């Protein structure tokens, strides 16, 4: 085998993906923070009193912690948890603890979760939600002096079940719209 000269390139360096447009494209700042703000405002409504209501704010925060970790992280989740604690007039730090721990779980599993589709991601998110909700309900029950019931379990499953919907609404549709707009201008 003859040695390569300085001018020759490795055949591996010539390999490139067929479509590089989708790699490395981050979501717009307006989409990320706009969606968090809108869901936060919706979470201030009284529908959250329903015991089986999904925690949409937690869902959106976890979604962006996974897909935009440089923009949304543990501090953001903790801060919005404190805002929800103040709004609910409950024990200060309960939602902050849940949101912070859940965001930490998603950040830890981030590289693994990126390899799967949204349905499998939801299956991985479910134990995180169950664990943090268990911690929250144990603390809340201890403070209340009695067991607060099992409705939190349905709520956690419902929240995880909405993960593919969040993926379609927050990730797939905006990128698809951006591709169509790019295609129309070319």
C-alpha positions as a Python dict, from the first residue, in 0.01 Angstrom:
ca = {
    (1, 'X'): (0, 0, 0),
    (2, 'X'): (150, 328, -109),
    (3, 'X'): (160, 617, 136),
    (4, 'X'): (-63, 909, 64),
    (5, 'X'): (83, 1236, -45),
    (6, 'X'): (8, 1566, 123),
    (7, 'X'): (-244, 1660, -146),
    (8, 'X'): (-464, 1350, -121),
    (9, 'X'): (-767, 1340, 108),
    (10, 'X'): (-912, 1048, 294),
    (11, 'X'): (-1219, 897, 137),
    (12, 'X'): (-1395, 930, 472),
    (13, 'X'): (-1365, 1309, 466),
    (14, 'X'): (-1571, 1313, 147),
    (15, 'X'): (-1869, 1156, 324),
    (16, 'X'): (-2138, 1410, 404),
    (17, 'X'): (-2504, 1372, 494),
    (18, 'X'): (-2751, 1397, 207),
    (19, 'X'): (-2953, 1675, 369),
    (20, 'X'): (-2762, 1893, 614),
    (21, 'X'): (-3033, 2159, 655),
    (22, 'X'): (-3200, 1988, 951),
    (23, 'X'): (-2875, 1931, 1147),
    (24, 'X'): (-2793, 2190, 1408),
    (25, 'X'): (-3095, 2410, 1340),
    (26, 'X'): (-3215, 2550, 1666),
    (27, 'X'): (-3561, 2680, 1733),
    (28, 'X'): (-3620, 3051, 1728),
    (29, 'X'): (-3592, 3245, 2050),
    (30, 'X'): (-3948, 3371, 2001),
    (31, 'X'): (-4083, 3017, 1969),
    (32, 'X'): (-3903, 2889, 2278),
    (33, 'X'): (-3983, 3173, 2519),
    (34, 'X'): (-4318, 3254, 2358),
    (35, 'X'): (-4441, 2898, 2408),
    (36, 'X'): (-4321, 2895, 2769),
    (37, 'X'): (-4486, 3229, 2839),
    (38, 'X'): (-4818, 3131, 2676),
    (39, 'X'): (-4833, 2799, 2860),
    (40, 'X'): (-4741, 2973, 3185),
    (41, 'X'): (-5031, 3214, 3136),
    (42, 'X'): (-5262, 2921, 3056),
    (43, 'X'): (-5141, 2749, 3373),
    (44, 'X'): (-5266, 3042, 3579),
    (45, 'X'): (-5625, 2957, 3480),
    (46, 'X'): (-5855, 2756, 3705),
    (47, 'X'): (-5856, 2440, 3488),
    (48, 'X'): (-5551, 2321, 3685),
    (49, 'X'): (-5778, 2261, 3985),
    (50, 'X'): (-5907, 1947, 3809),
    (51, 'X'): (-5720, 1663, 3985),
    (52, 'X'): (-5629, 1484, 3662),
    (53, 'X'): (-5507, 1796, 3478),
    (54, 'X'): (-5171, 1755, 3308),
    (55, 'X'): (-4894, 1992, 3405),
    (56, 'X'): (-4851, 2162, 3069),
    (57, 'X'): (-4595, 2409, 3196),
    (58, 'X'): (-4376, 2126, 3321),
    (59, 'X'): (-4423, 1947, 2989),
    (60, 'X'): (-4314, 2249, 2784),
    (61, 'X'): (-4022, 2324, 3015),
    (62, 'X'): (-3899, 1965, 2991),
    (63, 'X'): (-3941, 1971, 2615),
    (64, 'X'): (-3724, 2281, 2581),
    (65, 'X'): (-3473, 2151, 2838),
    (66, 'X'): (-3425, 1855, 2608),
    (67, 'X'): (-3430, 2032, 2273),
    (68, 'X'): (-3280, 2373, 2362),
    (69, 'X'): (-3063, 2311, 2670),
    (70, 'X'): (-2860, 2629, 2614),
    (71, 'X'): (-3171, 2846, 2635),
    (72, 'X'): (-3385, 2663, 2890),
    (73, 'X'): (-3231, 2480, 3182),
    (74, 'X'): (-3257, 2398, 3547),
    (75, 'X'): (-3271, 2759, 3661),
    (76, 'X'): (-3561, 2834, 3426),
    (77, 'X'): (-3753, 2531, 3549),
    (78, 'X'): (-3686, 2623, 3912),
    (79, 'X'): (-3791, 2987, 3856),
    (80, 'X'): (-4119, 2890, 3687),
    (81, 'X'): (-4179, 2640, 3967),
    (82, 'X'): (-4146, 2923, 4219),
    (83, 'X'): (-4390, 3131, 4013),
    (84, 'X'): (-4641, 2845, 4024),
    (85, 'X'): (-4588, 2807, 4400),
    (86, 'X'): (-4665, 3174, 4452),
    (87, 'X'): (-4971, 3151, 4227),
    (88, 'X'): (-5108, 2842, 4400),
    (89, 'X'): (-5039, 2987, 4747),
    (90, 'X'): (-4907, 2649, 4853),
    (91, 'X'): (-4586, 2558, 5026),
    (92, 'X'): (-4311, 2765, 4871),
    (93, 'X'): (-4070, 2543, 4685),
    (94, 'X'): (-4296, 2246, 4608),
    (95, 'X'): (-4340, 2309, 4237),
    (96, 'X'): (-3988, 2450, 4220),
    (97, 'X'): (-3854, 2122, 4354),
    (98, 'X'): (-4064, 1916, 4111),
    (99, 'X'): (-3974, 2131, 3809),
    (100, 'X'): (-3606, 2144, 3902),
    (101, 'X'): (-3576, 1768, 3962),
    (102, 'X'): (-3767, 1683, 3644),
    (103, 'X'): (-3550, 1921, 3440),
    (104, 'X'): (-3242, 1762, 3594),
    (105, 'X'): (-3367, 1416, 3495),
    (106, 'X'): (-3425, 1527, 3137),
    (107, 'X'): (-3085, 1695, 3117),
    (108, 'X'): (-2915, 1381, 3250),
    (109, 'X'): (-3099, 1162, 2996),
    (110, 'X'): (-3074, 1422, 2718),
    (111, 'X'): (-2822, 1249, 2495),
    (112, 'X'): (-3011, 922, 2523),
    (113, 'X'): (-3351, 1080, 2461),
    (114, 'X'): (-3229, 1259, 2147),
    (115, 'X'): (-3183, 921, 1978),
    (116, 'X'): (-3548, 821, 2005),
    (117, 'X'): (-3874, 934, 1851),
    (118, 'X'): (-4128, 1123, 2059),
    (119, 'X'): (-4329, 817, 2166),
    (120, 'X'): (-4023, 644, 2309),
    (121, 'X'): (-3917, 974, 2466),
    (122, 'X'): (-4256, 988, 2640),
    (123, 'X'): (-4196, 639, 2779),
    (124, 'X'): (-3863, 760, 2918),
    (125, 'X'): (-4017, 1081, 3055),
    (126, 'X'): (-4292, 895, 3243),
    (127, 'X'): (-4067, 753, 3521),
    (128, 'X'): (-3915, 1099, 3572),
    (129, 'X'): (-4261, 1249, 3612),
    (130, 'X'): (-4376, 968, 3840),
    (131, 'X'): (-4069, 1003, 4061),
    (132, 'X'): (-4088, 1380, 4103),
    (133, 'X'): (-4466, 1373, 4154),
    (134, 'X'): (-4421, 1100, 4418),
    (135, 'X'): (-4174, 1320, 4602),
    (136, 'X'): (-4411, 1616, 4578),
    (137, 'X'): (-4718, 1423, 4695),
    (138, 'X'): (-4527, 1270, 4988),
    (139, 'X'): (-4413, 1612, 5107),
    (140, 'X'): (-4758, 1765, 5050),
    (141, 'X'): (-4933, 1477, 5230),
    (142, 'X'): (-4694, 1503, 5521),
    (143, 'X'): (-4759, 1877, 5548),
    (144, 'X'): (-5137, 1829, 5514),
    (145, 'X'): (-5142, 1547, 5769),
    (146, 'X'): (-5333, 1304, 5546),
    (147, 'X'): (-5293, 1123, 5214),
    (148, 'X'): (-5393, 1343, 4920),
    (149, 'X'): (-5505, 1059, 4692),
    (150, 'X'): (-5390, 900, 4369),
    (151, 'X'): (-5507, 1157, 4114),
    (152, 'X'): (-5147, 1275, 4074),
    (153, 'X'): (-5067, 938, 3916),
    (154, 'X'): (-5321, 992, 3636),
    (155, 'X'): (-5197, 1348, 3594),
    (156, 'X'): (-4836, 1231, 3550),
    (157, 'X'): (-4937, 966, 3295),
    (158, 'X'): (-5152, 1220, 3112),
    (159, 'X'): (-4863, 1469, 3104),
    (160, 'X'): (-4624, 1208, 2964),
    (161, 'X'): (-4888, 1104, 2710),
    (162, 'X'): (-4895, 1460, 2575),
    (163, 'X'): (-4521, 1453, 2498),
    (164, 'X'): (-4569, 1350, 2131),
    (165, 'X'): (-4826, 1630, 2088),
    (166, 'X'): (-4575, 1880, 2227),
    (167, 'X'): (-4313, 1742, 1990),
    (168, 'X'): (-4542, 1795, 1692),
    (169, 'X'): (-4653, 2143, 1799),
    (170, 'X'): (-4320, 2279, 1920),
    (171, 'X'): (-4063, 2099, 1709),
    (172, 'X'): (-4197, 1942, 1393),
    (173, 'X'): (-4446, 2205, 1271),
    (174, 'X'): (-4222, 2514, 1313),
    (175, 'X'): (-3928, 2341, 1141),
    (176, 'X'): (-4155, 2214, 865),
    (177, 'X'): (-4297, 2563, 814),
    (178, 'X'): (-3943, 2705, 802),
    (179, 'X'): (-3843, 2448, 539),
    (180, 'X'): (-4148, 2531, 327),
    (181, 'X'): (-4070, 2903, 349),
    (182, 'X'): (-3708, 2835, 253),
    (183, 'X'): (-3824, 2620, -38),
    (184, 'X'): (-4061, 2892, -161),
    (185, 'X'): (-3786, 3154, -166),
    (186, 'X'): (-3535, 2943, -359),
}
